[in-house]
Amino acid sequence: MKKLLLLFIIGFALAQCAGVKSKTNNSSTNSASISTSTIKRPKLVVGIVVDQMRYDYLIKFYNKYGENGFKLLMNTGYNLQNVHYNYIPTYTAVGHTSIYTGTTPTNHGIISNNWYDKFEKKSIYCVDDDKYQSVGAKDGGQKSPYRMLTTTVTDQLKLAQNMNGKTIGISIKDRSAILPAGHTANAAYWFEGGNTGKFISSTFYINELPSWVNDFNNSGIANSYLEKTWDTYYDINTYTESIADKNDFEEPFKGKETATFPYNLAELRKSNNNYDLLKTVAFGNDFTTDFAKATILGENLGKGEFTDFLAISFSSTDYAGHRFGVDSKEVEDSYIRLDKNIEDLIQFLNKEVGQGNYTLFLTADHAAIQVPSYLQTLKIPGGYFDSKKFVEFVNTISLTHFNSTEIIEDISNYQIFLNKDKIKELDLDILEVEQVFVDEILNFENVYKSVSAHTLQATSFTSGILQTLQNGYNQKLSGDILYVPNPTTITYSHMGSTHGSGYSYDTHVPLIFYGQGIKQGASNEYYPIVDIAPTISSLLKIEQPNGTTGKTITEVLK
């Protein structure tokens, strides 16, 4: 595989002069550009978001990590040990957006991955945009960040430099590449699985892929990983931090009876949608690292007069967590291997950009719950929310109190959307209707809290789960009644882990700053995730994103 990557790097260098230009680039011919030589900024900022990484993975697997990956960041960077998401829901799109905008869904408008649009009267996806076309493949690229209503720190860096410098977002997931890169990015690239197996983009950014991306896609690297067998990096008997490999709490791949090592990927890809399999296994993070290195070389990041920004999201940890669960050996192995990816990336940055010329931060878009069915075997409270029965329950409430089920327009994301036209037609008071549902749904098993939209608009909650719910509420986009399940209660299969709540198992994530302008140290002080963007803005001496509600973490900056 190293030979394939070496051949690709040589190939892209030869073809670079024929490469496709992005919307803007470092080589600005604007004679009015102001030199940044008097402002000390890093040549490159690298933002790393690990999808579904709990903070305790840094501690739980510490003795399995090498000295130059996570440990290097923890011990020589600034390790913030008590960072939490301060809103509900803790989903991928919302997490990435909040990290880079410095605010919560109340302001930035990304209220979930998918949500019910009460204006279009249908469910929508956070980055879908049919105004644009796919670049690099037939499908999968009709995307943009237009639903994100505020700027990102990446946008502010471009604005501060008169649109000079390059911003690139990369991830296996489209939303994880697009939203961090912001509205002004030169490009965002994500992996299209199935039978495509390529990194693609959208005409929102570019009209065709640069030659270096085509070279990478044609190099055979993606296919080479699916010719491997995924086995544990170390002897599986040493993986004492996780439960038995064979258990009842993991979802096997199609074509394999048990979720147990080893995994013959060449065989499994046939029944698991081909290149989609690469997303789910640990090699997906190796593949993302390969593409990150190719991006740095292909775009000459960190080589120009202006500061560049590379937003990387590692998605395969999330796919593994959903399928196998927090306590699985597959998740442990994924993080042991991700540690090697982090080491590889740091060494590459030191060589290509220069140690002391870049700043890096590492965090996660959310954490995850331990599998409730597993916790139940340990007599720890937990369970599963029955959405189908809940819909029936809500319709019964509606019939009993209002003699109609038509006033319920949609139930999704733990929110109830009311049909305002029907309520008006029935001459009902919207506040009274809301309160009936708020009071009655508390009688449903596993509903812990409920609140109306009008209460969230009129009351300021200063602590607790209702404060996080309020921070995730958007007056224009969210539903009319919001509810919260009991702790350790999820809407999901009885196998695998998920996330989305405001409880600590979903909110507590790592945050480490490293590199130019960063002190060495650690802190147990509480910080909300929205403090990352203003901190990076302060480091870069630029304006904060225009919806920022976070504050600069001054203790990390030199």
mmCIF file of N, CA, C and O in Angstrom, residues 226-283:
data_model
loop_
_atom_site.group_PDB
_atom_site.id
_atom_site.type_symbol
_atom_site.label_atom_id
_atom_site.label_comp_id
_atom_site.label_asym_id
_atom_site.label_seq_id
_atom_site.Cartn_x
_atom_site.Cartn_y
_atom_site.Cartn_z
ATOM 1 N N LEU A 226 -9.621 -2.961 0.862
ATOM 2 C CA LEU A 226 -10.675 -3.978 0.875
ATOM 3 C C LEU A 226 -10.178 -5.338 0.405
ATOM 4 O O LEU A 226 -10.955 -6.291 0.327
ATOM 5 N N GLU A 227 -8.907 -5.443 0.115
ATOM 6 C CA GLU A 227 -8.284 -6.739 -0.151
ATOM 7 C C GLU A 227 -7.618 -7.297 1.094
ATOM 8 O O GLU A 227 -7.090 -8.403 1.093
ATOM 9 N N LYS A 228 -7.669 -6.511 2.173
ATOM 10 C CA LYS A 228 -7.037 -6.916 3.429
ATOM 11 C C LYS A 228 -7.989 -7.725 4.304
ATOM 12 O O LYS A 228 -9.197 -7.791 4.052
ATOM 13 N N THR A 229 -7.448 -8.277 5.351
ATOM 14 C CA THR A 229 -8.232 -8.865 6.430
ATOM 15 C C THR A 229 -8.072 -7.961 7.651
ATOM 16 O O THR A 229 -6.945 -7.621 8.038
ATOM 17 N N TRP A 230 -9.190 -7.555 8.218
ATOM 18 C CA TRP A 230 -9.126 -6.746 9.441
ATOM 19 C C TRP A 230 -9.029 -7.689 10.629
ATOM 20 O O TRP A 230 -9.976 -8.383 10.967
ATOM 21 N N ASP A 231 -7.872 -7.701 11.236
ATOM 22 C CA ASP A 231 -7.648 -8.433 12.476
ATOM 23 C C ASP A 231 -7.118 -7.437 13.500
ATOM 24 O O ASP A 231 -6.765 -6.304 13.156
ATOM 25 N N THR A 232 -7.052 -7.829 14.741
ATOM 26 C CA THR A 232 -6.592 -6.906 15.772
ATOM 27 C C THR A 232 -5.122 -6.550 15.562
ATOM 28 O O THR A 232 -4.317 -7.383 15.134
ATOM 29 N N TYR A 233 -4.783 -5.304 15.882
ATOM 30 C CA TYR A 233 -3.412 -4.815 15.694
ATOM 31 C C TYR A 233 -2.446 -5.558 16.616
ATOM 32 O O TYR A 233 -1.350 -5.930 16.216
ATOM 33 N N TYR A 234 -2.883 -5.767 17.850
ATOM 34 C CA TYR A 234 -2.121 -6.578 18.800
ATOM 35 C C TYR A 234 -2.875 -7.877 19.033
ATOM 36 O O TYR A 234 -3.996 -8.068 18.555
ATOM 37 N N ASP A 235 -2.271 -8.766 19.770
ATOM 38 C CA ASP A 235 -2.926 -10.025 20.144
ATOM 39 C C ASP A 235 -4.264 -9.705 20.817
ATOM 40 O O ASP A 235 -4.323 -8.926 21.778
ATOM 41 N N ILE A 236 -5.319 -10.312 20.326
ATOM 42 C CA ILE A 236 -6.656 -10.002 20.843
ATOM 43 C C ILE A 236 -6.779 -10.313 22.332
ATOM 44 O O ILE A 236 -7.577 -9.681 23.039
ATOM 45 N N ASN A 237 -5.974 -11.219 22.834
ATOM 46 C CA ASN A 237 -6.027 -11.562 24.259
ATOM 47 C C ASN A 237 -5.514 -10.436 25.150
ATOM 48 O O ASN A 237 -5.769 -10.438 26.359
ATOM 49 N N THR A 238 -4.813 -9.482 24.551
ATOM 50 C CA THR A 238 -4.330 -8.336 25.342
ATOM 51 C C THR A 238 -5.359 -7.211 25.380
ATOM 52 O O THR A 238 -5.152 -6.224 26.087
ATOM 53 N N TYR A 239 -6.460 -7.362 24.664
ATOM 54 C CA TYR A 239 -7.493 -6.317 24.626
ATOM 55 C C TYR A 239 -8.419 -6.475 25.835
ATOM 56 O O TYR A 239 -9.607 -6.740 25.728
ATOM 57 N N THR A 240 -7.822 -6.245 26.992
ATOM 58 C CA THR A 240 -8.539 -6.466 28.250
ATOM 59 C C THR A 240 -9.441 -5.289 28.634
ATOM 60 O O THR A 240 -10.151 -5.356 29.633
ATOM 61 N N GLU A 241 -9.416 -4.223 27.846
ATOM 62 C CA GLU A 241 -10.239 -3.047 28.130
ATOM 63 C C GLU A 241 -11.653 -3.177 27.560
ATOM 64 O O GLU A 241 -12.492 -2.305 27.786
ATOM 65 N N SER A 242 -11.912 -4.233 26.816
ATOM 66 C CA SER A 242 -13.216 -4.413 26.180
ATOM 67 C C SER A 242 -13.773 -5.792 26.496
ATOM 68 O O SER A 242 -13.057 -6.692 26.946
ATOM 69 N N ILE A 243 -15.070 -5.962 26.238
ATOM 70 C CA ILE A 243 -15.745 -7.217 26.598
ATOM 71 C C ILE A 243 -15.390 -8.314 25.596
ATOM 72 O O ILE A 243 -14.689 -8.076 24.609
ATOM 73 N N ALA A 244 -15.882 -9.509 25.843
ATOM 74 C CA ALA A 244 -15.579 -10.659 24.986
ATOM 75 C C ALA A 244 -15.915 -10.348 23.526
ATOM 76 O O ALA A 244 -16.899 -9.662 23.228
ATOM 77 N N ASP A 245 -15.092 -10.886 22.641
ATOM 78 C CA ASP A 245 -15.294 -10.613 21.218
ATOM 79 C C ASP A 245 -16.645 -11.132 20.735
ATOM 80 O O ASP A 245 -17.337 -10.470 19.959
ATOM 81 N N LYS A 246 -17.023 -12.280 21.206
ATOM 82 C CA LYS A 246 -18.323 -12.842 20.828
ATOM 83 C C LYS A 246 -19.328 -12.541 21.931
ATOM 84 O O LYS A 246 -19.182 -12.986 23.069
ATOM 85 N N ASN A 247 -20.342 -11.755 21.591
ATOM 86 C CA ASN A 247 -21.360 -11.366 22.576
ATOM 87 C C ASN A 247 -22.664 -11.085 21.843
ATOM 88 O O ASN A 247 -22.731 -11.188 20.615
ATOM 89 N N ASP A 248 -23.674 -10.724 22.585
ATOM 90 C CA ASP A 248 -25.005 -10.507 22.007
ATOM 91 C C ASP A 248 -25.307 -9.042 21.715
ATOM 92 O O ASP A 248 -26.455 -8.695 21.415
ATOM 93 N N PHE A 249 -24.305 -8.173 21.792
ATOM 94 C CA PHE A 249 -24.561 -6.737 21.737
ATOM 95 C C PHE A 249 -23.978 -6.062 20.502
ATOM 96 O O PHE A 249 -23.915 -4.833 20.433
ATOM 97 N N GLU A 250 -23.555 -6.842 19.522
ATOM 98 C CA GLU A 250 -22.940 -6.311 18.306
ATOM 99 C C GLU A 250 -23.677 -6.825 17.083
ATOM 100 O O GLU A 250 -24.167 -7.954 17.066
ATOM 101 N N GLU A 251 -23.743 -5.983 16.049
ATOM 102 C CA GLU A 251 -24.427 -6.360 14.815
ATOM 103 C C GLU A 251 -23.419 -6.910 13.803
ATOM 104 O O GLU A 251 -22.527 -6.179 13.357
ATOM 105 N N PRO A 252 -23.536 -8.168 13.417
ATOM 106 C CA PRO A 252 -22.592 -8.732 12.447
ATOM 107 C C PRO A 252 -22.777 -8.103 11.063
ATOM 108 O O PRO A 252 -23.844 -7.592 10.730
ATOM 109 N N PHE A 253 -21.726 -8.161 10.271
ATOM 110 C CA PHE A 253 -21.856 -7.793 8.874
ATOM 111 C C PHE A 253 -22.689 -8.832 8.145
ATOM 112 O O PHE A 253 -22.729 -10.009 8.543
ATOM 113 N N LYS A 254 -23.339 -8.419 7.079
ATOM 114 C CA LYS A 254 -24.014 -9.389 6.225
ATOM 115 C C LYS A 254 -22.982 -10.359 5.661
ATOM 116 O O LYS A 254 -21.894 -9.954 5.257
ATOM 117 N N GLY A 255 -23.321 -11.636 5.673
ATOM 118 C CA GLY A 255 -22.394 -12.634 5.167
ATOM 119 C C GLY A 255 -21.473 -13.218 6.225
ATOM 120 O O GLY A 255 -20.614 -14.043 5.925
ATOM 121 N N LYS A 256 -21.638 -12.761 7.477
ATOM 122 C CA LYS A 256 -20.817 -13.297 8.572
ATOM 123 C C LYS A 256 -21.732 -13.510 9.770
ATOM 124 O O LYS A 256 -22.464 -12.600 10.177
ATOM 125 N N GLU A 257 -21.727 -14.702 10.316
ATOM 126 C CA GLU A 257 -22.686 -15.044 11.361
ATOM 127 C C GLU A 257 -22.455 -14.293 12.660
ATOM 128 O O GLU A 257 -23.398 -13.978 13.387
ATOM 129 N N THR A 258 -21.204 -14.031 12.982
ATOM 130 C CA THR A 258 -20.888 -13.378 14.259
ATOM 131 C C THR A 258 -20.054 -12.129 14.018
ATOM 132 O O THR A 258 -19.334 -12.010 13.023
ATOM 133 N N ALA A 259 -20.139 -11.190 14.947
ATOM 134 C CA ALA A 259 -19.322 -9.976 14.893
ATOM 135 C C ALA A 259 -18.023 -10.246 15.639
ATOM 136 O O ALA A 259 -17.799 -9.761 16.749
ATOM 137 N N THR A 260 -17.170 -11.029 15.030
ATOM 138 C CA THR A 260 -15.929 -11.455 15.663
ATOM 139 C C THR A 260 -14.764 -11.355 14.681
ATOM 140 O O THR A 260 -14.936 -11.508 13.470
ATOM 141 N N PHE A 261 -13.590 -11.072 15.221
ATOM 142 C CA PHE A 261 -12.374 -11.069 14.409
ATOM 143 C C PHE A 261 -12.012 -12.495 14.011
ATOM 144 O O PHE A 261 -12.299 -13.433 14.747
ATOM 145 N N PRO A 262 -11.342 -12.638 12.835
ATOM 146 C CA PRO A 262 -10.973 -11.627 11.839
ATOM 147 C C PRO A 262 -12.087 -11.393 10.834
ATOM 148 O O PRO A 262 -13.031 -12.175 10.731
ATOM 149 N N TYR A 263 -11.945 -10.304 10.048
ATOM 150 C CA TYR A 263 -12.925 -9.948 9.033
ATOM 151 C C TYR A 263 -12.253 -9.989 7.652
ATOM 152 O O TYR A 263 -11.355 -9.174 7.368
ATOM 153 N N ASN A 264 -12.679 -10.916 6.842
ATOM 154 C CA ASN A 264 -12.167 -11.036 5.474
ATOM 155 C C ASN A 264 -12.917 -10.029 4.603
ATOM 156 O O ASN A 264 -14.021 -10.292 4.131
ATOM 157 N N LEU A 265 -12.310 -8.881 4.365
ATOM 158 C CA LEU A 265 -13.015 -7.790 3.692
ATOM 159 C C LEU A 265 -13.282 -8.096 2.221
ATOM 160 O O LEU A 265 -14.297 -7.647 1.672
ATOM 161 N N ALA A 266 -12.388 -8.836 1.600
ATOM 162 C CA ALA A 266 -12.598 -9.182 0.193
ATOM 163 C C ALA A 266 -13.876 -9.986 0.012
ATOM 164 O O ALA A 266 -14.576 -9.854 -1.002
ATOM 165 N N GLU A 267 -14.201 -10.805 0.987
ATOM 166 C CA GLU A 267 -15.442 -11.581 0.928
ATOM 167 C C GLU A 267 -16.635 -10.741 1.368
ATOM 168 O O GLU A 267 -17.697 -10.763 0.747
ATOM 169 N N LEU A 268 -16.467 -9.982 2.429
ATOM 170 C CA LEU A 268 -17.587 -9.235 3.000
ATOM 171 C C LEU A 268 -18.068 -8.092 2.121
ATOM 172 O O LEU A 268 -19.244 -7.722 2.154
ATOM 173 N N ARG A 269 -17.184 -7.535 1.292
ATOM 174 C CA ARG A 269 -17.584 -6.407 0.462
ATOM 175 C C ARG A 269 -18.685 -6.791 -0.524
ATOM 176 O O ARG A 269 -19.466 -5.946 -0.957
ATOM 177 N N LYS A 270 -18.755 -8.061 -0.874
ATOM 178 C CA LYS A 270 -19.741 -8.525 -1.855
ATOM 179 C C LYS A 270 -21.172 -8.340 -1.348
ATOM 180 O O LYS A 270 -22.073 -8.064 -2.137
ATOM 181 N N SER A 271 -21.381 -8.507 -0.071
ATOM 182 C CA SER A 271 -22.738 -8.429 0.491
ATOM 183 C C SER A 271 -22.936 -7.209 1.389
ATOM 184 O O SER A 271 -23.970 -7.080 2.037
ATOM 185 N N ASN A 272 -21.948 -6.307 1.414
ATOM 186 C CA ASN A 272 -22.047 -5.104 2.243
ATOM 187 C C ASN A 272 -21.802 -3.838 1.424
ATOM 188 O O ASN A 272 -21.153 -2.897 1.863
ATOM 189 N N ASN A 273 -22.399 -3.838 0.231
ATOM 190 C CA ASN A 273 -22.401 -2.671 -0.659
ATOM 191 C C ASN A 273 -21.001 -2.188 -1.002
ATOM 192 O O ASN A 273 -20.716 -0.985 -1.010
ATOM 193 N N ASN A 274 -20.119 -3.138 -1.266
ATOM 194 C CA ASN A 274 -18.810 -2.870 -1.841
ATOM 195 C C ASN A 274 -18.007 -1.847 -1.035
ATOM 196 O O ASN A 274 -17.635 -2.112 0.101
ATOM 197 N N TYR A 275 -17.774 -0.658 -1.596
ATOM 198 C CA TYR A 275 -16.906 0.320 -0.932
ATOM 199 C C TYR A 275 -17.517 0.916 0.328
ATOM 200 O O TYR A 275 -16.798 1.542 1.118
ATOM 201 N N ASP A 276 -18.805 0.722 0.554
ATOM 202 C CA ASP A 276 -19.385 1.163 1.822
ATOM 203 C C ASP A 276 -18.743 0.441 3.001
ATOM 204 O O ASP A 276 -18.693 0.971 4.114
ATOM 205 N N LEU A 277 -18.256 -0.749 2.763
ATOM 206 C CA LEU A 277 -17.621 -1.523 3.832
ATOM 207 C C LEU A 277 -16.400 -0.795 4.382
ATOM 208 O O LEU A 277 -16.117 -0.857 5.588
ATOM 209 N N LEU A 278 -15.676 -0.102 3.506
ATOM 210 C CA LEU A 278 -14.470 0.606 3.935
ATOM 211 C C LEU A 278 -14.784 1.676 4.973
ATOM 212 O O LEU A 278 -13.960 1.975 5.844
ATOM 213 N N LYS A 279 -15.985 2.249 4.910
ATOM 214 C CA LYS A 279 -16.367 3.278 5.869
ATOM 215 C C LYS A 279 -16.409 2.732 7.295
ATOM 216 O O LYS A 279 -16.105 3.449 8.249
ATOM 217 N N THR A 280 -16.791 1.467 7.430
ATOM 218 C CA THR A 280 -17.132 0.889 8.739
ATOM 219 C C THR A 280 -15.948 0.273 9.454
ATOM 220 O O THR A 280 -15.965 0.149 10.678
ATOM 221 N N VAL A 281 -14.925 -0.097 8.735
ATOM 222 C CA VAL A 281 -13.794 -0.788 9.354
ATOM 223 C C VAL A 281 -12.678 0.196 9.664
ATOM 224 O O VAL A 281 -12.660 1.322 9.156
ATOM 225 N N ALA A 282 -11.744 -0.231 10.491
ATOM 226 C CA ALA A 282 -10.681 0.664 10.957
ATOM 227 C C ALA A 282 -9.854 1.228 9.805
ATOM 228 O O ALA A 282 -9.322 2.349 9.904
ATOM 229 N N PHE A 283 -9.749 0.498 8.690
ATOM 230 C CA PHE A 283 -8.949 0.973 7.568
ATOM 231 C C PHE A 283 -9.530 2.232 6.931
ATOM 232 O O PHE A 283 -8.846 2.921 6.175
#
